[in-house]
Amino acid sequence: MSSFRLFDLNDAQRAAVKQTEGPVLILAGAGTGKTRVITTRIAYLVAQGVSASKILAVTFTNKAAGEMRERAAGQLNDESVSKKLTISTFHALCVRILRGDIERLGWKANFSIYDQGDCLGSIRAIITRTAAKDEKLDPNAAQSLISKLKNDPRIAAGGVPSEQTLIGAVYLRYQAELKRMNAVDFDDLLLLAVRVLREHPEARAKWQDRFHYLMVDEFQDTNRLQLDLVSMLAHGTPPNVCVVGDDDQSIYGWRGAEVSNILEFERHFPNPTVVKLEQNYRSTNAILHTANSLIKNNPRRRPKTLFSAYGIGEKVKIVPAPNEQEEAAYVIAEMHRLRSSGEAHSWDDCAILFRMNAQSKTFELAMKESNIPYRVVGGQSIFDKREVKDLLGYVACLLNTDDDAALLRIINLPPRGLGDTTIERALDFSRRHKTSLFAAINDEAFLETVSGRTRAAFTAFHELMDRFESRMLEPGADHAAVTGALLDQIGFYGELRRTCKTEGEATMREINVRDMLRDLERYQQRQPDGGLRGFMDRVALDRDRQEKKKEEREEATPQVTLITLHAAKGLEFPYVFLVGVEEGLIPHERSRSEGTVDEERRLLYVGITRARKALTLSYCVNRTKYGSAVSCAPSTFFKELARDHLEMVNIGKVLNAPATESSAKSHFARMREAAARPGP
């Protein structure tokens, strides 16, 4: 029936598979084949006579559950058997439990699951009815606070927040409204499933009898409610609960994950069998030795040492860069070297990892300039950010006032007292008279139909755009400076800050705009004949590519991956550039006051262990912040890295070195290829 083969496993993996009874903790280091162990363990249980319907495997994402289901089916080699397995996410499992037993809590079995939009609308209406005149509560912030409350074990145990506080009152009324509508939200799925099992022993007994063998993937990412769910589903004495995880990769404390669940597994499931998976099938020993030397400095961890059969490999490069532009230039030069030498077979062999989303901007701009295809994962591209689109809307209008789409974006930004109804009337006038919207709002026939205040607003806007358009057209005009002057005159930054929820968000969004202006300035210096139109054409062509389906684009064009360290967990790349390894970035500046330096160390460890063949760690000596150069210090984590397999790189020698014959030939080959490629 099954086609799995135990002899393909190493000794530790085989031990993890064959230990089927009682509590089992599998400590699976990065790249040690944990999914293979889980799926082989499922097949082994079936081969030992366990009914597939009695096996439950739980993980966090639909993607992970789908992969596990597919691989388990492949090992069982019998569709009728594999269909009986229950392999799902935590939330999908909770839906199954609640469909069977939510009536015990007063809901009907056909309850609805509200999405975020439904929830936000309900919360907004409740705040309006509940808050006093002098009380303020942002609906988005309230939604986030309610989510945190629902993941608090005290609430799951039957506690309720105080109605004397506004958020407490909103929470209670929101929950009452959900119940009245026979609905639950996403957080309720876990909260109510735990309540059913805790408060109703007969329901708990039914579900325990349903599953005799329970496996949990990524156990280090579980929160207290998920641990409670697993504990209450556990069947038998001792229970057959097998959890797989790695405390060294616990990086989601900020969203409720509790590393103590895996560190204190014995407290919840006494006398477990503990199996360590330490043989890595991903990286070279130089990379693993560096990772081991870092993570051993965490005081609370389960000791493990990764090793590989792939040999020592290249040394890990440490690259100090004068600033973020030089850092990006080095990374791009190195990627070109890898490609021209044949080491990197495709652009998607390379990945750039960073701690903060904002760090991607410099690399995006540099790769765009170098015509290197890329994709941004775990963060929004700078060209998709609202404030950047608003800036580009003004630039597009200065180039072409007849661009109705751009004009509609900025005509009331900042607010000029021009309501949607008035703008719709102007659009209707322009359609009937077959003219542009810009011409319509300056047409006397149209202006006679609006109020005096609206007329003045349209006229002032028209004059503003005319004046700055003339400045742009002056010979030798500094387009970046003119655009900056326009933004200052209209109070763009003040309005941007007004619409932000926090000072940090406002600062980051202002930095995005100023970075784009600097990019325009640099483009003008490099391409004096291209002008503003050339700059916008470059952006427009990129936007055109963005319109294609993501999957089709990625299949057609291999791309460098730009990804946050958090989003990179579970992935691997042959060549990894881990950038911005600076004090204040990693470890993050808040980590010392919040007591989360250990998690920051784990985050860097996750980044290091993404690399298969080669790893580069870079940092800046100076970095532009708030428009000025600020000195930076290399991360204190560098002091913890063993020196055996590290190599310091002189960035000046690399960037100033003459091109080799092979790289020059490769460069000209790429130029010929680009010239032969059909245009857009």
XYZ file of C-alpha atoms in Angstrom:
680
model
C 0.000 0.000 0.000
C 2.635 2.554 1.094
C 5.678 3.463 -0.967
C 7.726 5.199 1.747
C 11.256 3.946 2.467
C 12.778 4.195 5.917
C 16.281 3.447 4.657
C 16.279 6.775 2.789
C 16.215 8.571 6.152
C 19.158 9.357 8.417
C 19.276 7.791 11.872
C 17.615 10.712 13.680
C 14.849 11.030 11.080
C 14.200 7.298 11.262
C 13.962 7.448 15.057
C 11.455 10.334 14.798
C 9.310 8.368 12.362
C 9.282 5.107 14.340
C 8.537 6.665 17.744
C 4.747 6.635 17.327
C 3.484 6.220 20.903
C 3.299 8.809 23.656
C 4.364 12.438 23.483
C 7.181 13.144 21.014
C 9.126 16.366 20.523
C 11.018 16.535 17.233
C 13.500 19.407 17.298
C 13.971 20.011 13.586
C 16.778 22.462 12.846
C 16.692 24.607 9.709
C 16.834 22.542 6.513
C 16.776 19.169 8.273
C 13.822 17.689 6.356
C 10.978 18.080 8.854
C 8.165 17.859 6.269
C 9.631 14.610 4.984
C 9.704 13.248 8.521
C 6.075 14.229 9.202
C 4.744 12.710 5.976
C 6.829 9.544 6.362
C 5.603 9.245 9.940
C 1.995 9.398 8.675
C 2.706 6.649 6.123
C 4.484 4.573 8.777
C 1.496 4.825 11.145
C -0.828 3.587 8.385
C 1.592 0.751 7.585
C 1.505 -0.227 11.279
C -2.259 -0.645 11.065
C -3.476 2.743 12.315
C -6.614 3.907 10.499
C -5.914 7.011 8.424
C -9.143 8.537 9.776
C -7.575 8.558 13.261
C -4.584 10.687 12.189
C -4.601 14.487 12.469
C -1.790 16.772 11.266
C -2.054 20.519 11.894
C -0.008 23.385 10.513
C -0.343 27.138 10.034
C -0.877 27.930 6.376
C -3.012 26.503 3.587
C 0.128 26.238 1.467
C 1.944 24.135 4.081
C -1.130 21.966 4.639
C -1.518 21.430 0.895
C 2.125 20.436 0.478
C 1.921 18.055 3.420
C -1.284 16.504 2.093
C 0.224 16.014 -1.365
C 3.432 14.465 -0.072
C 1.595 12.189 2.354
C -0.660 10.977 -0.464
C 2.425 10.261 -2.575
C 3.927 8.122 0.179
C 0.687 6.258 0.916
C 0.173 5.541 -2.771
C -3.538 4.852 -2.149
C -6.021 7.669 -2.764
C -8.829 5.984 -0.823
C -6.599 5.874 2.264
C -5.050 9.338 1.928
C -8.523 10.907 1.670
C -9.273 9.709 5.194
C -6.380 11.724 6.664
C -7.138 15.062 8.332
C -4.376 17.502 7.394
C -5.391 21.105 7.916
C -4.603 24.505 9.352
C -5.521 25.339 12.942
C -8.397 27.523 11.774
C -9.798 24.918 9.375
C -9.738 22.362 12.209
C -11.579 24.808 14.469
C -14.276 25.332 11.837
C -14.800 21.563 11.756
C -15.109 21.437 15.552
C -17.508 24.385 15.674
C -19.741 23.095 12.881
C -20.313 20.067 15.061
C -20.556 21.687 18.487
C -20.999 25.476 18.410
C -24.691 25.027 19.300
C -23.493 24.221 22.833
C -22.391 27.885 23.042
C -25.625 29.355 21.702
C -24.789 29.762 17.998
C -26.480 27.823 15.207
C -24.403 25.271 13.283
C -24.813 27.268 10.048
C -22.941 30.280 11.459
C -21.293 32.763 9.078
C -17.618 33.671 9.208
C -17.119 37.435 8.875
C -14.176 38.697 6.873
C -12.112 41.700 7.943
C -14.267 44.155 6.008
C -17.470 42.872 7.646
C -15.854 43.088 11.090
C -14.480 46.565 10.557
C -17.868 47.881 9.410
C -19.542 46.425 12.476
C -16.896 47.840 14.841
C -17.121 51.278 13.213
C -20.895 51.382 13.723
C -20.589 50.222 17.351
C -17.992 52.899 18.146
C -20.316 55.546 16.728
C -23.147 54.337 19.002
C -20.960 53.763 22.074
C -18.343 56.531 22.286
C -19.087 59.762 24.147
C -18.556 63.074 22.372
C -15.108 63.545 23.886
C -13.999 59.924 23.267
C -12.016 58.847 20.216
C -11.297 55.307 19.065
C -9.985 54.490 15.611
C -11.933 51.499 14.171
C -8.769 49.875 12.764
C -7.006 50.218 16.108
C -10.099 48.837 17.854
C -10.144 45.839 15.507
C -6.491 45.124 16.341
C -7.123 45.450 20.097
C -10.163 43.161 19.931
C -8.063 40.561 18.105
C -5.451 40.724 20.884
C -8.157 40.357 23.531
C -9.540 37.256 21.821
C -6.125 35.622 21.844
C -5.710 36.319 25.567
C -6.089 33.015 27.488
C -8.015 34.847 30.222
C -10.787 35.656 27.744
C -10.778 32.064 26.472
C -11.181 30.887 30.066
C -14.418 32.871 30.353
C -13.110 36.258 31.448
C -14.470 39.454 29.923
C -12.929 42.924 29.590
C -14.326 45.726 31.725
C -17.277 47.563 30.225
C -16.046 50.680 32.017
C -13.430 51.227 29.304
C -14.437 52.224 25.783
C -12.594 49.316 24.140
C -14.136 46.913 26.670
C -17.637 48.201 25.926
C -17.031 48.016 22.183
C -15.681 44.462 22.524
C -18.727 43.237 24.461
C -21.223 44.883 22.104
C -19.334 43.612 19.074
C -19.435 40.057 20.414
C -23.140 40.383 21.238
C -23.830 41.612 17.702
C -21.861 38.749 16.150
C -23.875 36.264 18.171
C -27.143 37.988 17.279
C -26.180 37.717 13.585
C -25.107 34.064 14.099
C -21.619 35.013 12.953
C -18.034 34.629 14.138
C -14.836 36.332 13.099
C -11.491 34.701 12.377
C -10.229 34.994 15.960
C -13.459 33.468 17.272
C -12.729 30.224 15.456
C -9.879 29.371 17.820
C -11.385 31.058 20.872
C -14.764 29.315 20.607
C -13.300 25.914 19.690
C -11.227 26.015 22.885
C -14.300 27.096 24.855
C -16.369 24.208 23.495
C -13.714 21.657 24.437
C -13.046 23.197 27.857
C -16.644 23.758 28.944
C -18.231 20.613 27.496
C -16.491 17.346 28.477
C -18.719 15.270 26.209
C -17.629 17.331 23.188
C -13.984 17.007 24.249
C -14.336 13.237 24.604
C -15.930 12.990 21.152
C -13.086 14.847 19.442
C -10.404 13.006 21.402
C -11.900 9.732 20.208
C -11.998 11.094 16.657
C -8.196 11.507 16.489
C -5.818 9.096 18.205
C -2.579 10.415 16.665
C -1.980 14.146 16.604
C 0.925 15.896 14.860
C 1.638 19.636 14.971
C 4.029 21.372 12.574
C 5.892 24.629 13.390
C 5.117 24.184 17.075
C 7.392 27.082 18.000
C 4.866 29.429 16.360
C 1.890 28.370 18.505
C 0.261 30.715 21.005
C -1.360 29.743 24.300
C -4.798 29.115 22.772
C -3.334 26.786 20.154
C -1.436 24.916 22.853
C -4.684 24.588 24.822
C -6.443 23.241 21.728
C -3.732 20.623 21.185
C -3.789 19.636 24.875
C -7.572 19.159 24.874
C -7.550 17.125 21.658
C -4.778 14.821 22.900
C -6.018 11.220 23.195
C -4.844 8.519 25.518
C -2.661 8.187 28.592
C -0.022 9.081 27.702
C -1.348 11.028 24.706
C 0.028 10.362 21.224
C 1.023 13.942 20.498
C 3.975 14.593 18.212
C 5.094 18.199 17.731
C 7.740 19.340 15.278
C 9.502 22.664 15.589
C 12.649 24.638 16.247
C 12.878 27.079 19.117
C 15.807 28.718 17.276
C 13.351 29.783 14.561
C 10.673 31.254 16.835
C 10.361 34.768 15.353
C 6.680 35.642 15.727
C 6.474 36.734 19.349
C 5.107 40.095 18.194
C 1.953 38.374 16.963
C 1.409 36.144 19.973
C 3.630 33.094 19.410
C 5.096 31.777 22.667
C 8.488 30.102 22.409
C 7.887 28.737 25.919
C 5.426 26.234 24.389
C 8.315 24.309 22.831
C 10.882 25.116 25.521
C 8.562 23.817 28.243
C 6.943 20.991 26.258
C 7.610 18.514 29.110
C 5.470 20.612 31.471
C 2.432 20.130 29.236
C 3.211 16.573 28.055
C 5.352 14.790 30.675
C 8.134 12.343 29.820
C 8.279 12.911 26.068
C 10.698 11.302 23.653
C 12.931 14.088 22.295
C 14.561 13.629 18.880
C 16.967 16.171 17.404
C 17.286 16.593 13.638
C 20.642 18.297 13.099
C 21.827 17.137 9.662
C 21.115 19.987 7.288
C 20.357 19.262 3.625
C 20.495 22.874 2.461
C 23.648 24.790 3.320
C 27.424 24.512 3.383
C 29.221 24.075 6.692
C 30.698 27.593 6.522
C 27.152 28.978 6.602
C 25.994 26.544 9.277
C 29.063 27.113 11.463
C 28.351 30.851 11.344
C 24.685 30.274 12.228
C 25.581 27.921 15.101
C 28.040 30.402 16.584
C 25.350 33.092 16.625
C 22.388 31.192 18.019
C 24.300 29.521 20.852
C 24.303 32.944 22.567
C 20.583 32.709 23.277
C 20.302 31.744 26.949
C 16.940 29.920 26.691
C 17.132 27.334 23.936
C 17.383 23.613 23.342
C 21.000 22.994 22.272
C 21.486 21.674 18.766
C 24.305 21.989 16.240
C 23.594 21.924 12.518
C 26.018 20.149 10.182
C 26.025 19.256 6.504
C 27.536 16.747 4.107
C 28.120 19.527 1.563
C 31.621 20.460 2.727
C 32.915 23.787 4.009
C 32.065 25.870 0.948
C 32.764 29.581 0.463
C 33.484 31.815 3.416
C 30.707 34.110 4.600
C 31.429 37.621 3.311
C 31.205 40.640 5.615
C 30.834 43.883 3.650
C 31.009 47.345 5.270
C 29.522 49.918 2.833
C 29.913 53.720 3.055
C 26.158 54.205 2.564
C 23.036 52.429 1.307
C 23.675 53.388 -2.338
C 27.145 51.803 -2.220
C 25.688 48.785 -0.433
C 23.160 48.347 -3.258
C 25.858 48.918 -5.892
C 27.998 46.179 -4.357
C 25.126 43.688 -4.248
C 24.266 44.391 -7.885
C 27.907 44.109 -8.957
C 28.193 40.784 -7.126
C 25.001 39.455 -8.709
C 26.314 40.427 -12.144
C 29.580 38.650 -11.313
C 27.728 35.497 -10.285
C 25.681 35.567 -13.473
C 28.612 36.240 -15.805
C 30.742 33.550 -14.165
C 27.957 31.003 -14.507
C 27.718 30.430 -10.739
C 24.193 31.837 -10.589
C 22.275 30.216 -13.412
C 19.294 32.547 -13.092
C 18.327 35.788 -11.384
C 16.070 33.834 -9.042
C 19.147 32.131 -7.594
C 19.729 35.428 -5.744
C 17.811 36.945 -2.847
C 18.193 40.151 -0.852
C 16.980 39.864 2.743
C 16.297 42.831 5.032
C 14.810 43.529 8.471
C 12.550 46.450 7.545
C 10.340 46.954 4.482
C 11.778 50.450 3.959
C 15.211 48.974 3.193
C 13.978 47.612 -0.137
C 13.650 51.078 -1.727
C 17.315 51.633 -2.481
C 17.684 48.148 -3.967
C 14.522 48.497 -6.055
C 15.726 51.757 -7.561
C 19.228 50.396 -8.199
C 17.949 47.227 -9.856
C 15.504 49.176 -11.967
C 18.411 51.299 -13.167
C 20.434 48.148 -13.923
C 17.499 46.425 -15.658
C 17.582 43.523 -13.221
C 14.156 41.864 -12.840
C 12.984 41.564 -9.251
C 9.980 40.899 -7.066
C 9.222 42.212 -3.593
C 7.927 39.667 -1.049
C 6.731 40.433 2.450
C 6.389 44.132 1.742
C 4.912 46.579 -0.684
C 6.974 47.900 -3.562
C 7.827 51.580 -3.228
C 6.090 52.215 -6.559
C 2.839 50.812 -5.177
C 2.766 52.989 -2.062
C -0.006 55.558 -1.943
C 2.211 58.551 -1.237
C 4.525 57.696 -4.137
C 1.556 57.259 -6.476
C 0.278 60.672 -5.344
C 3.663 62.263 -6.077
C 3.802 60.623 -9.510
C 0.240 61.806 -10.158
C 1.402 65.431 -9.793
C 4.421 64.805 -12.011
C 2.215 63.180 -14.666
C -0.129 66.183 -14.635
C 2.755 68.615 -15.010
C 3.862 66.646 -18.064
C 0.377 66.321 -19.500
C -2.544 68.195 -17.968
C -4.864 66.176 -20.216
C -4.058 63.009 -18.248
C -7.485 62.591 -16.640
C -6.529 59.561 -14.525
C -3.592 61.391 -12.928
C -5.658 64.543 -12.474
C -8.437 62.676 -10.703
C -5.875 61.291 -8.257
C -4.546 64.693 -7.186
C -7.276 67.249 -7.914
C -8.437 67.219 -4.295
C -5.110 66.296 -2.695
C -4.648 68.067 -0.359
C -8.385 68.791 0.088
C -9.518 71.870 -1.849
C -13.201 71.673 -1.034
C -13.964 69.788 -4.245
C -16.456 67.053 -3.458
C -17.081 63.869 -5.416
C -20.361 65.229 -6.818
C -18.671 68.353 -8.170
C -15.845 66.367 -9.774
C -18.364 63.958 -11.299
C -20.171 66.926 -12.832
C -16.874 68.190 -14.273
C -16.205 64.741 -15.727
C -19.674 64.652 -17.253
C -19.077 68.107 -18.784
C -15.748 66.962 -20.254
C -17.382 63.855 -21.750
C -20.227 65.820 -23.320
C -17.884 68.453 -24.758
C -15.195 65.941 -25.736
C -12.488 67.771 -23.826
C -10.066 66.913 -21.036
C -11.028 67.273 -17.389
C -8.348 69.959 -16.964
C -9.865 71.987 -19.798
C -13.355 71.465 -18.377
C -12.552 72.947 -14.965
C -11.286 76.098 -16.708
C -14.222 76.356 -19.082
C -16.417 79.350 -18.308
C -19.549 77.429 -19.286
C -18.803 74.840 -16.622
C -17.637 77.297 -13.964
C -20.963 79.147 -14.221
C -22.713 76.000 -12.943
C -20.795 75.800 -9.622
C -20.758 77.887 -6.462
C -18.410 80.830 -6.034
C -16.267 78.911 -3.517
C -15.938 75.889 -5.844
C -15.149 78.166 -8.782
C -12.354 79.793 -6.794
C -10.929 76.380 -5.857
C -10.921 75.189 -9.487
C -9.341 78.436 -10.673
C -6.622 78.373 -8.000
C -5.774 74.762 -8.866
C -5.655 75.549 -12.587
C -3.345 78.502 -12.017
C -1.097 76.423 -9.720
C -0.603 73.736 -12.338
C -0.068 76.257 -15.148
C 2.581 78.094 -13.130
C 4.574 74.965 -12.256
C 4.183 73.524 -15.753
C 5.868 76.694 -17.091
C 8.720 76.291 -14.584
C 9.219 72.681 -15.711
C 9.490 73.770 -19.358
C 12.210 76.373 -18.709
C 15.581 75.402 -20.285
C 17.828 73.620 -17.790
C 15.054 73.323 -15.216
C 15.842 71.210 -12.168
C 12.789 68.961 -12.318
C 13.294 67.435 -8.884
C 13.613 70.900 -7.304
C 10.522 72.219 -9.105
C 8.509 69.183 -8.031
C 9.727 69.609 -4.461
C 8.702 73.289 -4.525
C 5.240 72.309 -5.732
C 4.836 69.810 -2.905
C 5.911 72.450 -0.377
C 3.491 75.028 -1.752
C 0.445 72.735 -1.592
C 1.311 71.449 1.888
C 1.737 67.899 0.633
C 3.792 66.679 3.592
C 1.461 68.226 6.149
C -1.523 66.476 4.599
C 0.427 63.227 4.362
C 1.202 63.380 8.078
C -2.386 64.286 8.936
C -3.684 61.086 7.369
C -1.257 58.803 9.249
C -2.141 56.967 12.434
C 1.317 57.208 14.012
C 4.347 59.472 13.874
C 6.457 56.541 12.667
C 4.141 55.865 9.749
C 4.145 59.566 8.814
C 7.930 59.746 8.901
C 8.309 56.614 6.779
C 5.848 57.836 4.160
C 7.571 61.236 3.952
C 10.913 59.459 3.509
C 9.418 57.455 0.622
C 8.432 60.657 -1.179
C 11.786 62.358 -0.600
C 13.614 59.219 -1.775
C 11.624 59.297 -5.010
C 12.536 62.961 -5.522
C 16.195 62.060 -5.021
C 15.810 59.290 -7.580
C 14.378 61.818 -10.045
C 17.360 64.074 -9.331
C 19.838 61.242 -9.906
C 18.055 60.217 -13.098
C 18.280 63.780 -14.414
C 22.010 63.838 -13.668
C 22.575 60.519 -15.451
C 20.180 61.132 -18.337
C 20.136 64.912 -18.956
C 18.379 64.401 -22.288
C 15.752 62.064 -20.845
C 14.171 64.721 -18.672
C 10.979 64.305 -16.769
C 9.372 62.349 -19.589
C 12.164 59.766 -19.591
C 11.809 59.304 -15.848
C 8.047 58.843 -16.082
C 8.406 56.485 -19.044
C 10.668 54.273 -16.950
C 8.071 54.213 -14.175
C 5.217 53.677 -16.639
C 6.931 50.705 -18.273
C 7.419 49.148 -14.865
C 3.761 49.717 -14.061
C 2.827 48.075 -17.340
C 4.782 44.990 -16.348
C 3.090 45.030 -12.949
C -0.304 44.755 -14.636
C 0.464 41.231 -15.846
C -0.535 38.327 -13.689
C 2.100 37.744 -11.053
C 2.404 34.036 -11.743
C 2.820 34.519 -15.496
C 5.412 37.227 -14.979
C 7.450 35.125 -12.582
C 7.364 32.083 -14.859
C 8.422 34.114 -17.885
C 11.127 36.145 -16.188
C 13.358 34.780 -13.411
C 13.641 37.480 -10.782
C 15.812 38.450 -7.844
C 13.778 38.127 -4.643
C 13.625 41.075 -2.233
C 12.162 39.764 0.992
C 11.859 40.568 4.682
C 13.524 38.231 7.148
C 10.143 37.293 8.609
C 8.711 36.405 5.193
C 11.846 34.419 4.254
C 11.276 31.773 6.925
C 10.790 28.402 5.258
C 12.440 29.500 1.993
C 15.938 28.954 0.619
C 18.123 30.524 -2.072
C 21.546 29.613 -3.489
C 22.941 33.147 -2.981
C 21.718 35.315 -0.120
C 22.594 38.967 0.501
C 21.530 39.869 4.023
C 21.709 43.667 4.060
C 21.539 46.384 6.691
C 22.979 44.252 9.503
C 23.252 47.293 11.746
C 22.548 48.158 15.346
C 19.020 49.542 15.475
C 17.899 47.499 12.483
C 18.866 44.035 13.727
C 18.652 43.927 16.646
C 15.812 46.411 16.225
C 16.163 49.576 18.285
C 13.101 48.693 20.414
C 14.292 45.180 21.231
C 16.457 46.120 24.204
C 13.716 48.055 25.989
C 11.122 45.377 25.119
C 13.362 42.469 26.101
C 13.211 40.828 22.657
C 16.902 40.721 21.708
C 16.780 36.910 21.783
C 14.052 36.944 19.133
C 16.108 39.362 17.012
C 19.044 36.931 17.247
C 16.734 34.138 16.107
C 15.578 36.329 13.220
C 19.161 36.829 12.025
C 19.735 33.075 12.434
C 16.724 32.409 10.188
C 18.180 34.793 7.587
C 21.607 33.142 7.653
C 20.162 29.656 7.259
C 18.232 30.608 4.096
C 21.506 30.488 2.121
C 22.535 27.329 0.300
C 25.836 28.109 -1.458
C 26.989 31.572 -0.418
C 26.066 34.237 2.114
C 26.923 37.932 2.276
C 26.251 40.097 5.346
C 26.500 43.843 4.712
C 26.048 47.013 6.738
C 26.310 50.764 6.160
C 28.716 53.128 7.861
C 26.304 55.980 7.100
C 22.617 55.828 6.181
C 20.261 58.573 5.038
C 17.572 59.252 7.606
C 15.153 62.168 7.417
C 17.150 63.553 4.500
C 20.519 63.623 6.293
C 23.426 61.191 6.571
C 23.485 59.495 9.972
C 26.365 57.326 11.150
C 25.561 53.648 11.779
C 27.196 50.966 13.874
C 27.529 47.355 12.740
C 25.188 45.000 14.585
C 26.445 43.748 17.935
C 25.610 40.283 16.599
C 28.758 40.428 14.458
C 30.806 40.025 17.656
C 29.123 36.665 18.240
C 30.008 35.153 14.856
C 32.904 32.707 14.839
C 35.726 34.094 12.693
C 36.758 30.730 11.186
C 34.658 31.065 8.039
C 34.294 34.862 7.680
C 35.914 37.035 5.024
C 36.024 40.850 5.165
C 35.446 42.508 1.776
C 36.894 45.839 0.674
C 33.928 47.307 -1.176
C 36.048 49.983 -2.850
C 38.276 47.425 -4.548
C 35.257 45.517 -5.819
C 33.367 48.513 -7.197
C 36.428 50.172 -8.700
C 37.912 47.015 -10.232
C 38.026 46.974 -14.069
C 35.544 44.651 -15.748
C 36.974 41.270 -16.650
C 36.861 40.111 -20.250
C 34.176 37.537 -19.435
C 31.977 40.044 -17.583
C 32.383 42.574 -20.397
C 31.385 39.950 -22.960
C 28.416 39.038 -20.799
C 27.425 42.700 -20.522
C 27.514 43.192 -24.294
C 25.604 39.939 -24.775
C 22.874 41.269 -22.507
C 22.829 44.532 -24.475
C 22.463 42.627 -27.757
C 19.717 40.511 -26.247
C 17.882 43.624 -25.038
C 18.235 45.281 -28.453
C 16.828 42.218 -30.205
C 13.883 41.905 -27.820
C 10.617 43.267 -29.249
C 9.401 46.484 -27.683
C 6.400 46.807 -25.368
